[in-house]
Amino acid sequence: MPKNGMFAAFSTYQHIERKVHMALPPDSIVINRKRNSIIDSLFDSDEEDMIVSKPRKPKKQENMEPEPEQESHRAMAMHILGIFMALSSLLLLLSLISYTPKDEANADMTIYDIISVLKGDPAIQAKSDTTQNWLGLFGAVFSHVMFNGTVGYFAIIVPFLGFLWAKDVFFSERITSKTFKFTGLITLIAILFSGLFGTMQLIIPKIPYEWSGLIGQFESHVLASFLGKIGALLTFMVVLFLTITLGFGISIKTSVNAVITAFMNISMIVDRAIDFAQRKKQTQTLNEETVEEVTSEVQSSFAMLSPDTDEEPARIIRKRTQGLSKNENIIHSQSDQVPVIIRGNELLEDEEPMFVNFTRKQRPLPKKTEALPTVEVPVKKEVVQPKHNLTEDEPLLTLNVQDPIVNTEDMSEKEIAKVQSMIHDEEIDYDAPTLDLLTQQHEHVIKVDDEELKENARLLQEKLRTFKIEINDLQVTPGPVVTQYEFVPAAGIKISQIENLSDDIALALKARGIRIIAPVPGRGTVAIEIPNHNPSMVLFSSIIKSSKFHDVEQRLPLALGKTISGEVYCADLSKMPHLLIAGSTGAGKSVGINTVICSLLYKMHPKDLKFVIIDPKRVEMTYYGLLRNHFLALSPDVDEHIITMPQNAVAVLKSLCNEMMNRYDILAKVGQRNIVDYNTKLKEGKFKDSELELKKMPYIVCVIDELADLMLTAGKEVEEPIIRLAQLARAVGIHLIIATQRPSVDVITGLIKANFPARISYQVASKIDSRTIIDGPGADQLLGNGDMLYLPGGAPKPVRIQNSFLSTDEVENICMHIANQQGYTTPYMLPTAIDKSSNGGGGGSDSRDELFVDAARIVIRHQQGSTSLLQRYLKVGYARAARIMDELESAGIVGSPNGSKGREVYLESEMELETYL
């Protein structure tokens, strides 16, 4: 570089640095970066402190110019070294991930054996040909040494650290200090993990040696000789815990709280598993005369921990709704403006509180009941007060649900299978969930500012007039989330002209989610829905308290939310009769499903309703597993309360189809057309002369949370029973609620869509998805957070509703309230979907291979179902091993083939195998 150019650049640097120095206050000249953890220090710059000081004098010219030839040679050497390090790390990674214990015999080689490979020794060549490692003998030897001679499987960190070192060498031309520190921390954690698993091997010898390696074995034996096995295990756990928390800068207090919470959850799961095992064992051995005595002994641990439910007061639900009176015109009549009228709900009178009691005996009424909080009406400063407080002398509307009394005769053996899944004979004392289980907070109704309504109306008129669209009779209906502007277009205006202006109106009003309804069905008007700047939240408790929810004409009421005019909207699932829900992630679909299920839990008794819940995501419906002995219907073919596996979902749907056909057989024999007529006449005792032992049929609601995942994994196996249930199950009280976040035509097929007339759409990604779910646009313009369009069956246009909000804590409170009560001794069982005439389960033992039992023990011991495993341990050929594996699948011991992975093993111990056989 020329001297003049160099000094000019240096002078510029001095000038900039002087500016920085002068701009900074004296207190901030030294900036100390506080390190919170080792990891924070790893990603800091090499200089701990940045000091802004006076510029240093420039060095001599000859020292500032490096030798270009020497520098280029060094950089090239470091680049080549980094590439070779990355290549070596990649080869080591491939050898480690392709490790298999089958190569142990081939990996036991000396240096002379390795040299013999080059000489073409046939014995060594045979070993090389049978090696399964991707890198041949080298990979088998190296992975064997790493996994068995070092820290076990945790040696997998070596190639990843090699990649990190290669990156530093290639880009920085040196190994940075943070890489050294990070390598040391990860290596220490791997050594501690190997010692932990080595100590666990002393307690549980079945743990493979590769989990600890030689170093872990050495650590565990040394520490166990001083502290014993348990002491060594606890020491390794504590030291590992402190190393991870301090090394990664995690708060020790937060980590301890997380560990305690995890242990509490695990203990709860173990407690439930033990409780389930006790129930299953005792219900199989006891007869009908001793069921009542055993029930108290095998009550769930949740019921033992909960307070006595008999001391709870009677449940009183007050129903009080309030409305807005009509406001004055917000735009005065002028020569060039259309008068605007704000419409609201008329003031509703207070209603008497409703007493809901599902118990067999009349409970004593409380001496005094707390009045629910009132809400101020924003338009008029009036508060709707209750007419009077309840006292002991006032009569209450009671709803006593009684079992039908029917004189029946014993069934023949042929008819037992037909009604084996009917409702239980036993009666339970059940208290419905109450409002105190929900979050006690006021529904904050935010009044839409009149000035905002005026301005929006003015902008709307001006924008439409810009496109030569004149309007008349503009009326405004403010709602909790959106406000509807409804008007009559002038003569000669085409509806299509208005429909195409949604983006222009949104631009003028600076709003998102503009939806145009042209025309409004039955009104002869056009409506434009514009979001409010300050939306109000609709609480689930406000819907439960409304009179519409307690309408006796609705058999399966669903509390959907409030319309744009603020009116409570409830729908009857029995009239839908099936519901299809779609919405993208975060639009409120999961909250909507919870409100649907919980609204039925608030309304129905366990003997009138059962749920079949399929949750492929495994996390959304976990709490409803607590309702096993109250509201859940289970299939004997699966061992899950909340169905998560696709193959179990197929089995449950087929069981529902069998349940549907069984119910149709019963209805045909008693001459009834639907479940309502059957249950009504059964309660009136009109089937006394029937030869069947008839029982009440409960409604069954099947909830599928994610149809797209099931269609992707099961496809036709899932679609066929869904279509069959949607076509036929309505009359026998079986209803489907299916939700998906991807409403494409390959998920919602034509047959599925044709049998689901009632649909709900939350916000979706595109207009194509909107047309798929509700047969028209609009869902892509929704606001999210529970904003939805509900299309009733046979309706020309969907209804816009703001879904009520129900938190996860409230769902947990409702489920725990029900689970803490005494449920039925056994859950409601659906008929099996397995053909008993086929050789399944324990049948067909005479035709099994003589090595069947030995093969079953091998796959259970290794928890891996593969044909090669049977070949290796039973010393049989592939054909026979494959035939034995098919027999194990038919017997229900292993699952179906899973590609390159081994089959899933359903039994966990040989003791279970002996019981099964």
PDB file of N, CA and C in Angstrom, residues 83-161:
ATOM      1  N   ILE A  83     -10.347 -28.449   6.342  1.00  0.00           N
ATOM      2  CA  ILE A  83     -11.137 -29.351   5.495  1.00  0.00           C
ATOM      3  C   ILE A  83     -10.890 -30.806   5.900  1.00  0.00           C
ATOM      4  N   PHE A  84      -9.615 -31.157   6.148  1.00  0.00           N
ATOM      5  CA  PHE A  84      -9.324 -32.527   6.559  1.00  0.00           C
ATOM      6  C   PHE A  84      -9.939 -32.847   7.924  1.00  0.00           C
ATOM      7  N   MET A  85      -9.962 -31.896   8.831  1.00  0.00           N
ATOM      8  CA  MET A  85     -10.596 -32.115  10.132  1.00  0.00           C
ATOM      9  C   MET A  85     -12.098 -32.337   9.971  1.00  0.00           C
ATOM     10  N   ALA A  86     -12.735 -31.553   9.098  1.00  0.00           N
ATOM     11  CA  ALA A  86     -14.168 -31.741   8.868  1.00  0.00           C
ATOM     12  C   ALA A  86     -14.458 -33.090   8.226  1.00  0.00           C
ATOM     13  N   LEU A  87     -13.616 -33.482   7.258  1.00  0.00           N
ATOM     14  CA  LEU A  87     -13.799 -34.791   6.623  1.00  0.00           C
ATOM     15  C   LEU A  87     -13.632 -35.922   7.625  1.00  0.00           C
ATOM     16  N   SER A  88     -12.601 -35.818   8.478  1.00  0.00           N
ATOM     17  CA  SER A  88     -12.383 -36.858   9.490  1.00  0.00           C
ATOM     18  C   SER A  88     -13.560 -36.931  10.456  1.00  0.00           C
ATOM     19  N   SER A  89     -14.094 -35.770  10.847  1.00  0.00           N
ATOM     20  CA  SER A  89     -15.246 -35.765  11.760  1.00  0.00           C
ATOM     21  C   SER A  89     -16.463 -36.394  11.105  1.00  0.00           C
ATOM     22  N   LEU A  90     -16.663 -36.128   9.816  1.00  0.00           N
ATOM     23  CA  LEU A  90     -17.785 -36.733   9.115  1.00  0.00           C
ATOM     24  C   LEU A  90     -17.664 -38.248   9.048  1.00  0.00           C
ATOM     25  N   LEU A  91     -16.442 -38.746   8.747  1.00  0.00           N
ATOM     26  CA  LEU A  91     -16.234 -40.198   8.700  1.00  0.00           C
ATOM     27  C   LEU A  91     -16.444 -40.829  10.076  1.00  0.00           C
ATOM     28  N   LEU A  92     -15.959 -40.160  11.129  1.00  0.00           N
ATOM     29  CA  LEU A  92     -16.157 -40.689  12.484  1.00  0.00           C
ATOM     30  C   LEU A  92     -17.643 -40.715  12.842  1.00  0.00           C
ATOM     31  N   LEU A  93     -18.379 -39.671  12.442  1.00  0.00           N
ATOM     32  CA  LEU A  93     -19.806 -39.636  12.723  1.00  0.00           C
ATOM     33  C   LEU A  93     -20.534 -40.776  12.014  1.00  0.00           C
ATOM     34  N   LEU A  94     -20.203 -41.046  10.765  1.00  0.00           N
ATOM     35  CA  LEU A  94     -20.838 -42.141  10.035  1.00  0.00           C
ATOM     36  C   LEU A  94     -20.527 -43.489  10.661  1.00  0.00           C
ATOM     37  N   SER A  95     -19.305 -43.647  11.134  1.00  0.00           N
ATOM     38  CA  SER A  95     -18.949 -44.927  11.761  1.00  0.00           C
ATOM     39  C   SER A  95     -19.676 -45.121  13.086  1.00  0.00           C
ATOM     40  N   LEU A  96     -19.882 -44.038  13.828  1.00  0.00           N
ATOM     41  CA  LEU A  96     -20.551 -44.160  15.129  1.00  0.00           C
ATOM     42  C   LEU A  96     -22.045 -44.395  14.985  1.00  0.00           C
ATOM     43  N   ILE A  97     -22.699 -43.681  14.059  1.00  0.00           N
ATOM     44  CA  ILE A  97     -24.143 -43.848  13.948  1.00  0.00           C
ATOM     45  C   ILE A  97     -24.512 -45.172  13.278  1.00  0.00           C
ATOM     46  N   SER A  98     -23.578 -45.797  12.575  1.00  0.00           N
ATOM     47  CA  SER A  98     -23.859 -47.108  11.972  1.00  0.00           C
ATOM     48  C   SER A  98     -23.333 -48.249  12.819  1.00  0.00           C
ATOM     49  N   TYR A  99     -23.006 -47.969  14.071  1.00  0.00           N
ATOM     50  CA  TYR A  99     -22.507 -49.014  14.965  1.00  0.00           C
ATOM     51  C   TYR A  99     -23.608 -50.029  15.277  1.00  0.00           C
ATOM     52  N   THR A 100     -23.229 -51.276  15.333  1.00  0.00           N
ATOM     53  CA  THR A 100     -24.147 -52.345  15.712  1.00  0.00           C
ATOM     54  C   THR A 100     -23.379 -53.402  16.489  1.00  0.00           C
ATOM     55  N   PRO A 101     -23.972 -53.954  17.540  1.00  0.00           N
ATOM     56  CA  PRO A 101     -23.268 -55.001  18.302  1.00  0.00           C
ATOM     57  C   PRO A 101     -22.950 -56.246  17.462  1.00  0.00           C
ATOM     58  N   LYS A 102     -23.593 -56.368  16.302  1.00  0.00           N
ATOM     59  CA  LYS A 102     -23.305 -57.539  15.468  1.00  0.00           C
ATOM     60  C   LYS A 102     -21.862 -57.541  14.960  1.00  0.00           C
ATOM     61  N   ASP A 103     -21.231 -56.357  14.933  1.00  0.00           N
ATOM     62  CA  ASP A 103     -19.865 -56.251  14.416  1.00  0.00           C
ATOM     63  C   ASP A 103     -18.818 -56.454  15.493  1.00  0.00           C
ATOM     64  N   GLU A 104     -19.238 -56.865  16.718  1.00  0.00           N
ATOM     65  CA  GLU A 104     -18.256 -56.993  17.791  1.00  0.00           C
ATOM     66  C   GLU A 104     -17.196 -58.040  17.455  1.00  0.00           C
ATOM     67  N   ALA A 105     -17.615 -59.154  16.867  1.00  0.00           N
ATOM     68  CA  ALA A 105     -16.641 -60.194  16.525  1.00  0.00           C
ATOM     69  C   ALA A 105     -15.657 -59.705  15.465  1.00  0.00           C
ATOM     70  N   ASN A 106     -16.132 -58.940  14.512  1.00  0.00           N
ATOM     71  CA  ASN A 106     -15.259 -58.407  13.470  1.00  0.00           C
ATOM     72  C   ASN A 106     -14.365 -57.290  14.001  1.00  0.00           C
ATOM     73  N   ALA A 107     -14.829 -56.576  15.024  1.00  0.00           N
ATOM     74  CA  ALA A 107     -14.044 -55.456  15.558  1.00  0.00           C
ATOM     75  C   ALA A 107     -12.900 -55.911  16.443  1.00  0.00           C
ATOM     76  N   ASP A 108     -12.926 -57.146  16.888  1.00  0.00           N
ATOM     77  CA  ASP A 108     -11.853 -57.665  17.745  1.00  0.00           C
ATOM     78  C   ASP A 108     -10.679 -58.073  16.861  1.00  0.00           C
ATOM     79  N   MET A 109      -9.901 -57.094  16.436  1.00  0.00           N
ATOM     80  CA  MET A 109      -8.787 -57.326  15.510  1.00  0.00           C
ATOM     81  C   MET A 109      -7.519 -56.701  16.061  1.00  0.00           C
ATOM     82  N   THR A 110      -6.387 -57.294  15.691  1.00  0.00           N
ATOM     83  CA  THR A 110      -5.071 -56.772  16.061  1.00  0.00           C
ATOM     84  C   THR A 110      -4.479 -56.022  14.882  1.00  0.00           C
ATOM     85  N   ILE A 111      -3.302 -55.424  15.113  1.00  0.00           N
ATOM     86  CA  ILE A 111      -2.625 -54.699  14.034  1.00  0.00           C
ATOM     87  C   ILE A 111      -2.222 -55.674  12.930  1.00  0.00           C
ATOM     88  N   TYR A 112      -1.857 -56.923  13.346  1.00  0.00           N
ATOM     89  CA  TYR A 112      -1.467 -57.922  12.340  1.00  0.00           C
ATOM     90  C   TYR A 112      -2.666 -58.269  11.443  1.00  0.00           C
ATOM     91  N   ASP A 113      -3.876 -58.311  12.046  1.00  0.00           N
ATOM     92  CA  ASP A 113      -5.069 -58.596  11.239  1.00  0.00           C
ATOM     93  C   ASP A 113      -5.345 -57.481  10.245  1.00  0.00           C
ATOM     94  N   ILE A 114      -5.104 -56.240  10.672  1.00  0.00           N
ATOM     95  CA  ILE A 114      -5.336 -55.130   9.755  1.00  0.00           C
ATOM     96  C   ILE A 114      -4.364 -55.177   8.587  1.00  0.00           C
ATOM     97  N   ILE A 115      -3.085 -55.558   8.887  1.00  0.00           N
ATOM     98  CA  ILE A 115      -2.104 -55.685   7.803  1.00  0.00           C
ATOM     99  C   ILE A 115      -2.476 -56.835   6.881  1.00  0.00           C
ATOM    100  N   SER A 116      -3.103 -57.890   7.460  1.00  0.00           N
ATOM    101  CA  SER A 116      -3.470 -59.056   6.655  1.00  0.00           C
ATOM    102  C   SER A 116      -4.552 -58.718   5.643  1.00  0.00           C
ATOM    103  N   VAL A 117      -5.316 -57.634   5.903  1.00  0.00           N
ATOM    104  CA  VAL A 117      -6.326 -57.228   4.931  1.00  0.00           C
ATOM    105  C   VAL A 117      -5.668 -56.833   3.617  1.00  0.00           C
ATOM    106  N   LEU A 118      -4.524 -56.159   3.743  1.00  0.00           N
ATOM    107  CA  LEU A 118      -3.821 -55.745   2.535  1.00  0.00           C
ATOM    108  C   LEU A 118      -3.212 -56.932   1.787  1.00  0.00           C
ATOM    109  N   LYS A 119      -2.887 -57.999   2.554  1.00  0.00           N
ATOM    110  CA  LYS A 119      -2.302 -59.178   1.924  1.00  0.00           C
ATOM    111  C   LYS A 119      -3.365 -60.062   1.277  1.00  0.00           C
ATOM    112  N   GLY A 120      -4.621 -59.788   1.535  1.00  0.00           N
ATOM    113  CA  GLY A 120      -5.693 -60.593   0.945  1.00  0.00           C
ATOM    114  C   GLY A 120      -5.974 -61.868   1.710  1.00  0.00           C
ATOM    115  N   ASP A 121      -5.809 -61.867   3.051  1.00  0.00           N
ATOM    116  CA  ASP A 121      -6.113 -63.040   3.865  1.00  0.00           C
ATOM    117  C   ASP A 121      -7.603 -63.363   3.747  1.00  0.00           C
ATOM    118  N   PRO A 122      -7.973 -64.584   3.330  1.00  0.00           N
ATOM    119  CA  PRO A 122      -9.408 -64.888   3.140  1.00  0.00           C
ATOM    120  C   PRO A 122     -10.220 -64.802   4.422  1.00  0.00           C
ATOM    121  N   ALA A 123      -9.638 -65.171   5.590  1.00  0.00           N
ATOM    122  CA  ALA A 123     -10.380 -65.099   6.849  1.00  0.00           C
ATOM    123  C   ALA A 123     -10.720 -63.668   7.206  1.00  0.00           C
ATOM    124  N   ILE A 124      -9.710 -62.783   7.051  1.00  0.00           N
ATOM    125  CA  ILE A 124      -9.968 -61.375   7.349  1.00  0.00           C
ATOM    126  C   ILE A 124     -10.905 -60.763   6.310  1.00  0.00           C
ATOM    127  N   GLN A 125     -10.765 -61.202   5.044  1.00  0.00           N
ATOM    128  CA  GLN A 125     -11.648 -60.692   4.006  1.00  0.00           C
ATOM    129  C   GLN A 125     -13.103 -61.072   4.260  1.00  0.00           C
ATOM    130  N   ALA A 126     -13.306 -62.294   4.827  1.00  0.00           N
ATOM    131  CA  ALA A 126     -14.672 -62.721   5.158  1.00  0.00           C
ATOM    132  C   ALA A 126     -15.279 -61.824   6.237  1.00  0.00           C
ATOM    133  N   LYS A 127     -14.423 -61.440   7.221  1.00  0.00           N
ATOM    134  CA  LYS A 127     -14.912 -60.507   8.239  1.00  0.00           C
ATOM    135  C   LYS A 127     -15.306 -59.176   7.618  1.00  0.00           C
ATOM    136  N   SER A 128     -14.486 -58.722   6.681  1.00  0.00           N
ATOM    137  CA  SER A 128     -14.787 -57.447   6.046  1.00  0.00           C
ATOM    138  C   SER A 128     -16.089 -57.500   5.254  1.00  0.00           C
ATOM    139  N   ASP A 129     -16.365 -58.641   4.639  1.00  0.00           N
ATOM    140  CA  ASP A 129     -17.583 -58.759   3.841  1.00  0.00           C
ATOM    141  C   ASP A 129     -18.838 -58.799   4.700  1.00  0.00           C
ATOM    142  N   THR A 130     -18.726 -59.321   5.934  1.00  0.00           N
ATOM    143  CA  THR A 130     -19.905 -59.447   6.813  1.00  0.00           C
ATOM    144  C   THR A 130     -20.078 -58.254   7.740  1.00  0.00           C
ATOM    145  N   THR A 131     -19.191 -57.290   7.656  1.00  0.00           N
ATOM    146  CA  THR A 131     -19.303 -56.107   8.520  1.00  0.00           C
ATOM    147  C   THR A 131     -20.442 -55.212   8.030  1.00  0.00           C
ATOM    148  N   GLN A 132     -21.292 -54.767   8.956  1.00  0.00           N
ATOM    149  CA  GLN A 132     -22.445 -53.946   8.602  1.00  0.00           C
ATOM    150  C   GLN A 132     -22.192 -52.453   8.772  1.00  0.00           C
ATOM    151  N   ASN A 133     -21.053 -52.098   9.371  1.00  0.00           N
ATOM    152  CA  ASN A 133     -20.741 -50.676   9.540  1.00  0.00           C
ATOM    153  C   ASN A 133     -20.529 -50.025   8.183  1.00  0.00           C
ATOM    154  N   TRP A 134     -20.984 -48.763   8.075  1.00  0.00           N
ATOM    155  CA  TRP A 134     -20.902 -48.066   6.794  1.00  0.00           C
ATOM    156  C   TRP A 134     -19.462 -47.830   6.346  1.00  0.00           C
ATOM    157  N   LEU A 135     -18.508 -47.788   7.310  1.00  0.00           N
ATOM    158  CA  LEU A 135     -17.100 -47.573   6.972  1.00  0.00           C
ATOM    159  C   LEU A 135     -16.295 -48.861   7.026  1.00  0.00           C
ATOM    160  N   GLY A 136     -16.969 -49.997   6.968  1.00  0.00           N
ATOM    161  CA  GLY A 136     -16.271 -51.265   6.906  1.00  0.00           C
ATOM    162  C   GLY A 136     -15.569 -51.610   8.203  1.00  0.00           C
ATOM    163  N   LEU A 137     -14.427 -52.324   8.073  1.00  0.00           N
ATOM    164  CA  LEU A 137     -13.704 -52.758   9.262  1.00  0.00           C
ATOM    165  C   LEU A 137     -13.192 -51.583  10.073  1.00  0.00           C
ATOM    166  N   PHE A 138     -12.732 -50.544   9.411  1.00  0.00           N
ATOM    167  CA  PHE A 138     -12.257 -49.377  10.157  1.00  0.00           C
ATOM    168  C   PHE A 138     -13.377 -48.785  11.008  1.00  0.00           C
ATOM    169  N   GLY A 139     -14.525 -48.604  10.406  1.00  0.00           N
ATOM    170  CA  GLY A 139     -15.634 -48.067  11.174  1.00  0.00           C
ATOM    171  C   GLY A 139     -16.065 -48.973  12.310  1.00  0.00           C
ATOM    172  N   ALA A 140     -16.071 -50.282  12.079  1.00  0.00           N
ATOM    173  CA  ALA A 140     -16.454 -51.213  13.143  1.00  0.00           C
ATOM    174  C   ALA A 140     -15.461 -51.168  14.290  1.00  0.00           C
ATOM    175  N   VAL A 141     -14.152 -51.144  13.967  1.00  0.00           N
ATOM    176  CA  VAL A 141     -13.136 -51.105  15.020  1.00  0.00           C
ATOM    177  C   VAL A 141     -13.207 -49.795  15.783  1.00  0.00           C
ATOM    178  N   PHE A 142     -13.301 -48.670  15.049  1.00  0.00           N
ATOM    179  CA  PHE A 142     -13.290 -47.380  15.721  1.00  0.00           C
ATOM    180  C   PHE A 142     -14.538 -47.208  16.599  1.00  0.00           C
ATOM    181  N   SER A 143     -15.730 -47.517  16.070  1.00  0.00           N
ATOM    182  CA  SER A 143     -16.945 -47.361  16.872  1.00  0.00           C
ATOM    183  C   SER A 143     -16.942 -48.298  18.068  1.00  0.00           C
ATOM    184  N   HIS A 144     -16.397 -49.500  17.895  1.00  0.00           N
ATOM    185  CA  HIS A 144     -16.310 -50.429  19.035  1.00  0.00           C
ATOM    186  C   HIS A 144     -15.416 -49.865  20.124  1.00  0.00           C
ATOM    187  N   VAL A 145     -14.280 -49.301  19.722  1.00  0.00           N
ATOM    188  CA  VAL A 145     -13.368 -48.723  20.714  1.00  0.00           C
ATOM    189  C   VAL A 145     -14.003 -47.516  21.398  1.00  0.00           C
ATOM    190  N   MET A 146     -14.663 -46.645  20.634  1.00  0.00           N
ATOM    191  CA  MET A 146     -15.242 -45.443  21.209  1.00  0.00           C
ATOM    192  C   MET A 146     -16.391 -45.755  22.155  1.00  0.00           C
ATOM    193  N   PHE A 147     -17.276 -46.651  21.762  1.00  0.00           N
ATOM    194  CA  PHE A 147     -18.453 -46.945  22.583  1.00  0.00           C
ATOM    195  C   PHE A 147     -18.141 -47.869  23.749  1.00  0.00           C
ATOM    196  N   ASN A 148     -17.190 -48.745  23.607  1.00  0.00           N
ATOM    197  CA  ASN A 148     -16.877 -49.701  24.671  1.00  0.00           C
ATOM    198  C   ASN A 148     -15.645 -49.309  25.480  1.00  0.00           C
ATOM    199  N   GLY A 149     -14.727 -48.550  24.878  1.00  0.00           N
ATOM    200  CA  GLY A 149     -13.491 -48.248  25.578  1.00  0.00           C
ATOM    201  C   GLY A 149     -13.400 -46.857  26.128  1.00  0.00           C
ATOM    202  N   THR A 150     -14.400 -46.000  25.879  1.00  0.00           N
ATOM    203  CA  THR A 150     -14.346 -44.624  26.402  1.00  0.00           C
ATOM    204  C   THR A 150     -15.579 -44.345  27.263  1.00  0.00           C
ATOM    205  N   VAL A 151     -16.444 -43.424  26.808  1.00  0.00           N
ATOM    206  CA  VAL A 151     -17.588 -43.004  27.617  1.00  0.00           C
ATOM    207  C   VAL A 151     -18.892 -43.574  27.088  1.00  0.00           C
ATOM    208  N   GLY A 152     -18.859 -44.651  26.331  1.00  0.00           N
ATOM    209  CA  GLY A 152     -20.075 -45.283  25.845  1.00  0.00           C
ATOM    210  C   GLY A 152     -20.703 -44.505  24.701  1.00  0.00           C
ATOM    211  N   TYR A 153     -22.026 -44.548  24.633  1.00  0.00           N
ATOM    212  CA  TYR A 153     -22.732 -43.876  23.556  1.00  0.00           C
ATOM    213  C   TYR A 153     -22.512 -42.359  23.549  1.00  0.00           C
ATOM    214  N   PHE A 154     -22.066 -41.810  24.674  1.00  0.00           N
ATOM    215  CA  PHE A 154     -21.851 -40.365  24.741  1.00  0.00           C
ATOM    216  C   PHE A 154     -20.602 -39.940  23.976  1.00  0.00           C
ATOM    217  N   ALA A 155     -19.846 -40.904  23.446  1.00  0.00           N
ATOM    218  CA  ALA A 155     -18.721 -40.567  22.575  1.00  0.00           C
ATOM    219  C   ALA A 155     -19.188 -39.973  21.254  1.00  0.00           C
ATOM    220  N   ILE A 156     -20.480 -39.935  21.026  1.00  0.00           N
ATOM    221  CA  ILE A 156     -21.007 -39.323  19.814  1.00  0.00           C
ATOM    222  C   ILE A 156     -20.670 -37.840  19.747  1.00  0.00           C
ATOM    223  N   ILE A 157     -20.236 -37.248  20.880  1.00  0.00           N
ATOM    224  CA  ILE A 157     -19.882 -35.823  20.884  1.00  0.00           C
ATOM    225  C   ILE A 157     -18.574 -35.568  20.148  1.00  0.00           C
ATOM    226  N   VAL A 158     -17.731 -36.597  19.974  1.00  0.00           N
ATOM    227  CA  VAL A 158     -16.398 -36.389  19.399  1.00  0.00           C
ATOM    228  C   VAL A 158     -16.478 -35.809  17.982  1.00  0.00           C
ATOM    229  N   PRO A 159     -17.241 -36.398  17.057  1.00  0.00           N
ATOM    230  CA  PRO A 159     -17.282 -35.793  15.714  1.00  0.00           C
ATOM    231  C   PRO A 159     -17.886 -34.396  15.692  1.00  0.00           C
ATOM    232  N   PHE A 160     -18.854 -34.127  16.568  1.00  0.00           N
ATOM    233  CA  PHE A 160     -19.438 -32.783  16.578  1.00  0.00           C
ATOM    234  C   PHE A 160     -18.432 -31.756  17.091  1.00  0.00           C
ATOM    235  N   LEU A 161     -17.640 -32.126  18.108  1.00  0.00           N
ATOM    236  CA  LEU A 161     -16.579 -31.227  18.539  1.00  0.00           C
ATOM    237  C   LEU A 161     -15.525 -31.072  17.448  1.00  0.00           C
TER     238      LEU A 161
END
